[in-house]
mmCIF file of C-alpha atoms and ligand atoms in Angstrom:
data_model
loop_
_atom_site.group_PDB
_atom_site.id
_atom_site.type_symbol
_atom_site.label_atom_id
_atom_site.label_comp_id
_atom_site.label_asym_id
_atom_site.label_seq_id
_atom_site.Cartn_x
_atom_site.Cartn_y
_atom_site.Cartn_z
ATOM 1 C CA UNK M 1 -20.517 -23.358 -10.145
ATOM 2 C CA UNK M 2 -18.718 -24.537 -6.637
ATOM 3 C CA UNK M 3 -16.249 -26.546 -6.295
ATOM 4 C CA UNK M 4 -13.554 -28.271 -3.321
ATOM 5 C CA UNK M 5 -10.979 -29.849 -2.530
ATOM 6 C CA UNK M 6 -10.017 -31.941 -0.257
ATOM 7 C CA UNK M 7 -6.365 -33.895 1.222
ATOM 8 C CA UNK M 8 -7.277 -36.710 3.385
ATOM 9 C CA UNK M 9 -5.241 -37.873 5.626
ATOM 10 C CA UNK M 10 -2.324 -37.959 2.531
ATOM 11 C CA UNK M 11 1.251 -39.875 3.427
ATOM 12 C CA UNK M 12 3.970 -39.424 1.476
ATOM 13 C CA UNK M 13 7.140 -40.753 0.757
ATOM 14 C CA UNK M 14 9.854 -39.261 -0.946
ATOM 15 C CA UNK M 15 13.091 -41.989 -1.260
ATOM 16 C CA UNK M 16 12.067 -44.044 1.475
ATOM 17 C CA UNK M 17 11.746 -41.937 3.791
ATOM 18 C CA UNK M 18 8.733 -40.291 4.900
ATOM 19 C CA UNK M 19 7.487 -36.972 4.557
ATOM 20 C CA UNK M 20 4.412 -36.628 4.718
ATOM 21 C CA UNK M 21 1.771 -38.381 7.752
ATOM 22 C CA UNK M 22 -1.430 -37.265 7.531
ATOM 23 C CA UNK M 23 -2.550 -34.312 6.091
ATOM 24 C CA UNK M 24 -6.256 -33.256 6.044
ATOM 25 C CA UNK M 25 -6.862 -30.331 4.443
ATOM 26 C CA UNK M 26 -10.277 -28.986 2.351
ATOM 27 C CA UNK M 27 -10.599 -25.501 0.092
ATOM 28 C CA UNK M 28 -13.527 -24.404 -1.674
ATOM 29 C CA UNK M 29 -14.211 -22.470 -4.050
ATOM 30 C CA UNK M 30 -13.544 -19.061 -3.466
ATOM 31 C CA UNK M 31 -11.109 -20.225 -0.236
ATOM 32 C CA UNK M 32 -7.834 -18.760 0.909
ATOM 33 C CA UNK M 33 -5.934 -21.704 2.654
ATOM 34 C CA UNK M 34 -2.177 -20.657 3.915
ATOM 35 C CA UNK M 35 -0.164 -22.932 5.135
ATOM 36 C CA UNK M 36 2.888 -21.757 6.919
ATOM 37 C CA UNK M 37 5.953 -24.024 8.775
ATOM 38 C CA UNK M 38 9.650 -24.433 8.780
ATOM 39 C CA UNK M 39 12.270 -25.309 6.207
ATOM 40 C CA UNK M 40 12.090 -28.714 5.362
ATOM 41 C CA UNK M 41 8.553 -29.534 7.081
ATOM 42 C CA UNK M 42 6.580 -30.962 3.548
ATOM 43 C CA UNK M 43 5.720 -28.750 1.827
ATOM 44 C CA UNK M 44 6.904 -28.492 -0.907
ATOM 45 C CA UNK M 45 6.407 -32.061 -0.870
ATOM 46 C CA UNK M 46 2.974 -31.310 -0.386
ATOM 47 C CA UNK M 47 2.376 -29.116 -3.219
ATOM 48 C CA UNK M 48 4.423 -31.723 -5.637
ATOM 49 C CA UNK M 49 2.654 -35.121 -4.400
ATOM 50 C CA UNK M 50 -0.876 -33.536 -5.294
ATOM 51 C CA UNK M 51 0.298 -32.184 -8.579
ATOM 52 C CA UNK M 52 1.811 -35.536 -9.529
ATOM 53 C CA UNK M 53 5.176 -35.429 -9.898
ATOM 54 C CA UNK M 54 7.108 -38.324 -9.983
ATOM 55 C CA UNK M 55 9.097 -39.871 -6.949
ATOM 56 C CA UNK M 56 6.233 -38.540 -4.391
ATOM 57 C CA UNK M 57 5.377 -41.989 -3.391
ATOM 58 C CA UNK M 58 2.297 -41.642 -1.869
ATOM 59 C CA UNK M 59 1.460 -44.543 0.655
ATOM 60 C CA UNK M 60 -1.823 -43.715 2.017
ATOM 61 C CA UNK M 61 -4.703 -41.432 1.655
ATOM 62 C CA UNK M 62 -6.509 -40.122 -0.705
ATOM 63 C CA UNK M 63 -7.030 -36.178 -3.028
ATOM 64 C CA UNK M 64 -10.274 -35.872 -4.572
ATOM 65 C CA UNK M 65 -11.856 -33.157 -6.809
ATOM 66 C CA UNK M 66 -15.142 -32.373 -6.516
ATOM 67 C CA UNK M 67 -14.854 -36.696 -5.558
ATOM 68 C CA UNK M 68 -12.888 -37.534 -8.663
ATOM 69 C CA UNK M 69 -10.014 -39.380 -7.169
ATOM 70 C CA UNK M 70 -6.595 -37.123 -8.523
ATOM 71 C CA UNK M 71 -3.982 -39.415 -7.388
ATOM 72 C CA UNK M 72 -5.265 -41.854 -10.074
ATOM 73 C CA UNK M 73 -4.701 -39.564 -12.259
ATOM 74 C CA UNK M 74 -1.353 -37.973 -14.226
ATOM 75 C CA UNK M 75 0.032 -34.748 -13.435
ATOM 76 C CA UNK M 76 -1.581 -33.030 -17.351
ATOM 77 C CA UNK M 77 -4.818 -34.257 -15.753
ATOM 78 C CA UNK M 78 -5.288 -32.946 -12.854
ATOM 79 C CA UNK M 79 -4.706 -29.541 -14.451
ATOM 80 C CA UNK M 80 -7.146 -30.662 -17.109
ATOM 81 C CA UNK M 81 -9.581 -31.445 -13.640
ATOM 82 C CA UNK M 82 -8.553 -28.268 -12.687
ATOM 83 C CA UNK M 83 -5.888 -27.973 -10.675
ATOM 84 C CA UNK M 84 -3.163 -25.264 -11.401
ATOM 85 C CA UNK M 85 0.763 -25.974 -9.027
ATOM 86 C CA UNK M 86 2.725 -22.446 -8.825
ATOM 87 C CA UNK M 87 6.103 -24.228 -8.701
ATOM 88 C CA UNK M 88 8.439 -22.442 -6.266
ATOM 89 C CA UNK M 89 11.127 -22.198 -9.114
ATOM 90 C CA UNK M 90 9.580 -22.160 -12.095
ATOM 91 C CA UNK M 91 11.488 -23.861 -14.181
ATOM 92 C CA UNK M 92 12.653 -22.388 -17.851
ATOM 93 C CA UNK M 93 11.903 -23.984 -20.963
ATOM 94 C CA UNK M 94 13.824 -23.029 -23.927
ATOM 95 C CA UNK M 95 11.846 -22.759 -26.927
ATOM 96 C CA UNK M 96 8.291 -22.885 -25.647
ATOM 97 C CA UNK M 97 6.921 -19.173 -25.337
ATOM 98 C CA UNK M 98 4.079 -18.788 -22.967
ATOM 99 C CA UNK M 99 1.224 -18.013 -25.439
ATOM 100 C CA UNK M 100 1.816 -21.529 -26.864
ATOM 101 C CA UNK M 101 1.924 -23.202 -23.591
ATOM 102 C CA UNK M 102 -0.844 -21.576 -22.583
ATOM 103 C CA UNK M 103 -3.188 -21.554 -25.245
ATOM 104 C CA UNK M 104 -1.906 -25.845 -25.747
ATOM 105 C CA UNK M 105 -3.630 -26.177 -22.674
ATOM 106 C CA UNK M 106 -6.017 -24.986 -23.351
ATOM 107 C CA UNK M 107 -6.852 -26.674 -26.640
ATOM 108 C CA UNK M 108 -6.343 -29.916 -25.571
ATOM 109 C CA UNK M 109 -8.642 -29.221 -22.759
ATOM 110 C CA UNK M 110 -11.499 -28.979 -25.039
ATOM 111 C CA UNK M 111 -11.645 -25.109 -24.476
ATOM 112 C CA UNK M 112 -11.264 -21.506 -26.161
ATOM 113 C CA UNK M 113 -7.633 -20.634 -27.252
ATOM 114 C CA UNK M 114 -8.976 -18.432 -29.829
ATOM 115 C CA UNK M 115 -8.316 -15.718 -26.782
ATOM 116 C CA UNK M 116 -5.531 -15.785 -25.333
ATOM 117 C CA UNK M 117 -3.088 -13.163 -26.951
ATOM 118 C CA UNK M 118 -5.710 -11.170 -25.630
ATOM 119 C CA UNK M 119 -6.217 -13.157 -22.112
ATOM 120 C CA UNK M 120 -1.755 -12.000 -22.323
ATOM 121 C CA UNK M 121 -1.926 -8.773 -23.039
ATOM 122 C CA UNK M 122 -4.467 -7.760 -20.491
ATOM 123 C CA UNK M 123 -2.857 -10.200 -17.272
ATOM 124 C CA UNK M 124 0.718 -9.149 -18.938
ATOM 125 C CA UNK M 125 -0.631 -5.720 -17.556
ATOM 126 C CA UNK M 126 -2.560 -6.293 -14.286
ATOM 127 C CA UNK M 127 0.592 -7.920 -12.969
ATOM 128 C CA UNK M 128 3.189 -5.774 -14.092
ATOM 129 C CA UNK M 129 5.302 -7.836 -16.636
ATOM 130 C CA UNK M 130 6.584 -6.773 -19.520
ATOM 131 C CA UNK M 131 4.872 -8.345 -23.008
ATOM 132 C CA UNK M 132 8.090 -8.384 -24.245
ATOM 133 C CA UNK M 133 9.551 -10.163 -21.667
ATOM 134 C CA UNK M 134 6.952 -13.003 -22.957
ATOM 135 C CA UNK M 135 8.354 -13.022 -26.110
ATOM 136 C CA UNK M 136 10.969 -14.857 -25.236
ATOM 137 C CA UNK M 137 10.843 -18.690 -24.740
ATOM 138 C CA UNK M 138 9.114 -19.876 -20.923
ATOM 139 C CA UNK M 139 10.805 -18.589 -18.229
ATOM 140 C CA UNK M 140 14.069 -18.456 -20.119
ATOM 141 C CA UNK M 141 16.099 -15.054 -18.779
ATOM 142 C CA UNK M 142 13.366 -13.953 -16.481
ATOM 143 C CA UNK M 143 14.484 -12.431 -13.572
ATOM 144 C CA UNK M 144 12.523 -14.175 -9.877
ATOM 145 C CA UNK M 145 10.479 -11.449 -9.656
ATOM 146 C CA UNK M 146 9.071 -11.812 -13.034
ATOM 147 C CA UNK M 147 9.543 -15.710 -13.210
ATOM 148 C CA UNK M 148 6.780 -15.143 -10.317
ATOM 149 C CA UNK M 149 4.144 -13.088 -11.899
ATOM 150 C CA UNK M 150 4.510 -15.335 -15.117
ATOM 151 C CA UNK M 151 3.011 -17.351 -12.932
ATOM 152 C CA UNK M 152 0.313 -15.765 -11.617
ATOM 153 C CA UNK M 153 0.091 -14.480 -15.287
ATOM 154 C CA UNK M 154 -0.692 -18.390 -16.060
ATOM 155 C CA UNK M 155 -3.062 -18.895 -13.611
ATOM 156 C CA UNK M 156 -5.519 -15.754 -14.536
ATOM 157 C CA UNK M 157 -4.820 -16.916 -17.826
ATOM 158 C CA UNK M 158 -6.218 -20.530 -17.614
ATOM 159 C CA UNK M 159 -8.676 -19.710 -14.907
ATOM 160 C CA UNK M 160 -8.220 -22.896 -13.044
ATOM 161 C CA UNK M 161 -10.600 -24.433 -10.207
ATOM 162 C CA UNK M 162 -7.826 -24.668 -7.850
ATOM 163 C CA UNK M 163 -4.025 -22.990 -7.466
ATOM 164 C CA UNK M 164 -1.022 -24.576 -5.109
ATOM 165 C CA UNK M 165 1.173 -21.673 -4.625
ATOM 166 C CA UNK M 166 4.693 -22.937 -3.064
ATOM 167 C CA UNK M 167 6.256 -19.702 -2.639
ATOM 168 C CA UNK M 168 5.235 -18.054 -4.513
ATOM 169 C CA UNK M 169 6.196 -14.574 -2.293
ATOM 170 C CA UNK M 170 10.206 -15.916 -3.009
ATOM 171 C CA UNK M 171 12.216 -13.770 -4.689
ATOM 172 C CA UNK M 172 9.460 -10.726 -3.986
ATOM 173 C CA UNK M 173 10.174 -6.782 -3.718
ATOM 174 C CA UNK M 174 7.267 -5.511 -2.440
ATOM 175 C CA UNK M 175 5.876 -3.997 -5.521
ATOM 176 C CA UNK M 176 5.548 -7.690 -7.328
ATOM 177 C CA UNK M 177 4.694 -9.055 -3.835
ATOM 178 C CA UNK M 178 1.872 -7.009 -4.123
ATOM 179 C CA UNK M 179 0.513 -7.086 -7.452
ATOM 180 C CA UNK M 180 1.160 -10.843 -6.814
ATOM 181 C CA UNK M 181 -1.120 -11.601 -4.015
ATOM 182 C CA UNK M 182 -3.862 -9.229 -5.547
ATOM 183 C CA UNK M 183 -4.466 -10.087 -8.807
ATOM 184 C CA UNK M 184 -4.709 -14.055 -7.090
ATOM 185 C CA UNK M 185 -7.677 -12.347 -4.383
ATOM 186 C CA UNK M 186 -9.928 -11.454 -7.894
ATOM 187 C CA UNK M 187 -9.493 -14.282 -9.058
ATOM 188 C CA UNK M 188 -11.027 -15.862 -5.865
ATOM 189 C CA UNK M 189 -13.921 -13.377 -6.523
ATOM 190 C CA UNK M 190 -13.230 -13.311 -10.615
ATOM 191 C CA UNK M 191 -13.930 -16.892 -11.375
ATOM 192 C CA UNK M 192 -14.100 -18.209 -8.182
ATOM 193 C CA UNK M 193 -10.163 -19.427 -7.135
ATOM 194 C CA UNK M 194 -9.452 -21.726 -4.443
ATOM 195 C CA UNK M 195 -6.650 -21.546 -2.606
ATOM 196 C CA UNK M 196 -4.018 -22.727 -1.375
ATOM 197 C CA UNK M 197 -1.009 -20.368 -0.779
ATOM 198 C CA UNK M 198 1.821 -21.825 1.090
ATOM 199 C CA UNK M 199 4.118 -19.036 2.917
ATOM 200 C CA UNK M 200 6.791 -18.329 4.807
ATOM 201 C CA UNK M 201 5.706 -14.971 5.921
ATOM 202 C CA UNK M 202 2.701 -13.820 6.951
ATOM 203 C CA UNK M 203 3.074 -10.147 3.759
ATOM 204 C CA UNK M 204 1.915 -12.461 1.228
ATOM 205 C CA UNK M 205 -1.132 -12.638 3.432
ATOM 206 C CA UNK M 206 -1.610 -9.080 3.697
ATOM 207 C CA UNK M 207 -3.112 -9.044 0.307
ATOM 208 C CA UNK M 208 -4.449 -12.302 -0.405
ATOM 209 C CA UNK M 209 -6.281 -12.551 2.634
ATOM 210 C CA UNK M 210 -6.447 -16.728 4.335
ATOM 211 C CA UNK M 211 -9.845 -18.020 5.643
ATOM 212 C CA UNK M 212 -7.795 -20.628 7.012
ATOM 213 C CA UNK M 213 -4.367 -20.783 8.159
ATOM 214 C CA UNK M 214 -2.469 -24.009 8.664
ATOM 215 C CA UNK M 215 1.117 -24.771 10.087
ATOM 216 C CA UNK M 216 2.369 -27.735 8.836
ATOM 217 C CA UNK M 217 5.441 -29.635 11.063
ATOM 218 C CA UNK M 218 7.202 -32.417 10.282
ATOM 219 C CA UNK M 219 4.976 -33.569 8.206
ATOM 220 C CA UNK M 220 1.648 -32.783 10.180
ATOM 221 C CA UNK M 221 -1.007 -29.697 10.110
ATOM 222 C CA UNK M 222 -0.078 -28.764 13.703
ATOM 223 C CA UNK M 223 -2.440 -25.606 14.047
ATOM 224 C CA UNK M 224 -5.473 -24.352 12.037
ATOM 225 C CA UNK M 225 -7.412 -20.945 12.871
ATOM 226 C CA UNK M 226 -7.315 -17.528 11.632
ATOM 227 C CA UNK M 227 -5.725 -15.186 10.226
ATOM 228 C CA UNK M 228 -4.557 -14.435 13.693
ATOM 229 C CA UNK M 229 -2.542 -17.176 13.653
ATOM 230 C CA UNK M 230 0.186 -16.814 10.846
ATOM 231 C CA UNK M 231 1.253 -13.234 12.934
ATOM 232 C CA UNK M 232 1.397 -15.216 16.302
ATOM 233 C CA UNK M 233 4.164 -17.843 14.381
ATOM 234 C CA UNK M 234 5.659 -14.225 12.361
ATOM 235 C CA UNK M 235 5.935 -13.150 16.128
ATOM 236 C CA UNK M 236 6.637 -16.175 17.855
ATOM 237 C CA UNK M 237 8.236 -18.044 15.297
ATOM 238 C CA UNK M 238 7.514 -22.161 15.121
ATOM 239 C CA UNK M 239 9.118 -23.693 17.477
ATOM 240 C CA UNK M 240 6.235 -23.721 19.645
ATOM 241 C CA UNK M 241 4.680 -25.660 16.156
ATOM 242 C CA UNK M 242 7.615 -28.138 15.999
ATOM 243 C CA UNK M 243 7.386 -29.694 18.898
ATOM 244 C CA UNK M 244 3.762 -30.087 19.114
ATOM 245 C CA UNK M 245 4.353 -32.160 15.194
ATOM 246 C CA UNK M 246 7.071 -34.465 17.082
ATOM 247 C CA UNK M 247 4.872 -35.589 19.994
ATOM 248 C CA UNK M 248 2.833 -37.446 18.006
ATOM 249 C CA UNK M 249 5.622 -39.706 15.790
HETATM 250 P P1 LIG G 301 9.444 -27.536 2.649
HETATM 251 O O1 LIG G 301 8.406 -27.162 1.168
HETATM 252 O O2 LIG G 301 8.526 -27.012 3.829
HETATM 253 O O3 LIG G 301 10.610 -26.452 3.204
HETATM 254 P P2 LIG G 301 10.177 -29.791 1.812
HETATM 255 O O4 LIG G 301 8.653 -30.535 1.150
HETATM 256 O O5 LIG G 301 10.740 -29.161 0.161
HETATM 257 O O6 LIG G 301 9.963 -29.082 2.838
HETATM 258 O O7 LIG G 301 10.339 -31.185 2.131
HETATM 259 C C1 LIG G 301 10.730 -31.831 3.317
HETATM 260 C C2 LIG G 301 11.626 -33.026 3.301
HETATM 261 O O8 LIG G 301 11.561 -34.203 3.076
HETATM 262 C C3 LIG G 301 12.691 -32.409 4.043
HETATM 263 O O9 LIG G 301 13.008 -33.384 5.327
HETATM 264 C C4 LIG G 301 13.935 -32.730 2.628
HETATM 265 O O10 LIG G 301 15.197 -33.255 3.018
HETATM 266 C C5 LIG G 301 12.415 -33.539 2.160
HETATM 267 N N1 LIG G 301 13.484 -33.298 1.097
HETATM 268 C C6 LIG G 301 12.550 -33.118 -0.102
HETATM 269 N N2 LIG G 301 12.695 -33.965 -1.670
HETATM 270 C C7 LIG G 301 13.753 -34.794 -1.645
HETATM 271 C C8 LIG G 301 14.313 -35.998 -2.465
HETATM 272 N N3 LIG G 301 13.594 -35.437 -3.875
HETATM 273 N N4 LIG G 301 14.679 -36.392 -2.412
HETATM 274 C C9 LIG G 301 14.934 -36.733 -0.786
HETATM 275 N N5 LIG G 301 14.673 -35.881 0.425
HETATM 276 C C10 LIG G 301 14.081 -34.512 0.390
HETATM 277 MG MG1 LIG G 302 9.618 -25.988 0.244
#
């Protein structure tokens, strides 16, 4: 089944300040869209607003998943509709194990949860995460790289339709980066995952092959293109694109 995540004219304010000033993105199943941009451009704001974090005020526009209005839903309903957010700074949750979390997530969505232990073991091996770490509370006492591998493991077990990955590469060494990006790339084929990958660096995109690269600057998409755009921005910097964003204020 092919799905579409569509963001149209999205405007979002935080603390009364307009951060996103009209974002249009359309991601279909199996596609990888990379969003690159300077610090403060609004990349995390985009991911939080689409997932529905409180405090992100939608001023205008729509976000739909196969036509269903995500903005009208609570975050857990968005997750059940098929959206997954890989956080830039994964939250530590004392007292909740990853298997319990995944089992409950599947069960509450009316999905089969009987294979969770087996899936977690399989995915831990694939992503190179010591299963003993998963007996701990969620993310508690994990290193930055282990947390990102853990986010990827949860993604692989839950098999959402779309994943927004907010700098899943930050804090990763080169081996972890390769493991994470390969696993996500494989998911685009294994279960048709559509990906919105927010990143600063081209490195992530060596294994996680983007179909489209977008540059986000000052709350707008100021350029979109093929994989070459990621190389261009890494060679030339964001300055030219940031200026383009400024003119349309
Ligand atoms: P990026 O992820 O691209 O670095 P962010 O989306 O985190 O950018 O931030 C975009 C802008 O919104 C920045 O100017 C930042 O200071 C501001 N901002 C983000 N979150 C908050 C918040 N909770 N309160 C106030 N300002 C915020
Ligand atoms: Mg950010």
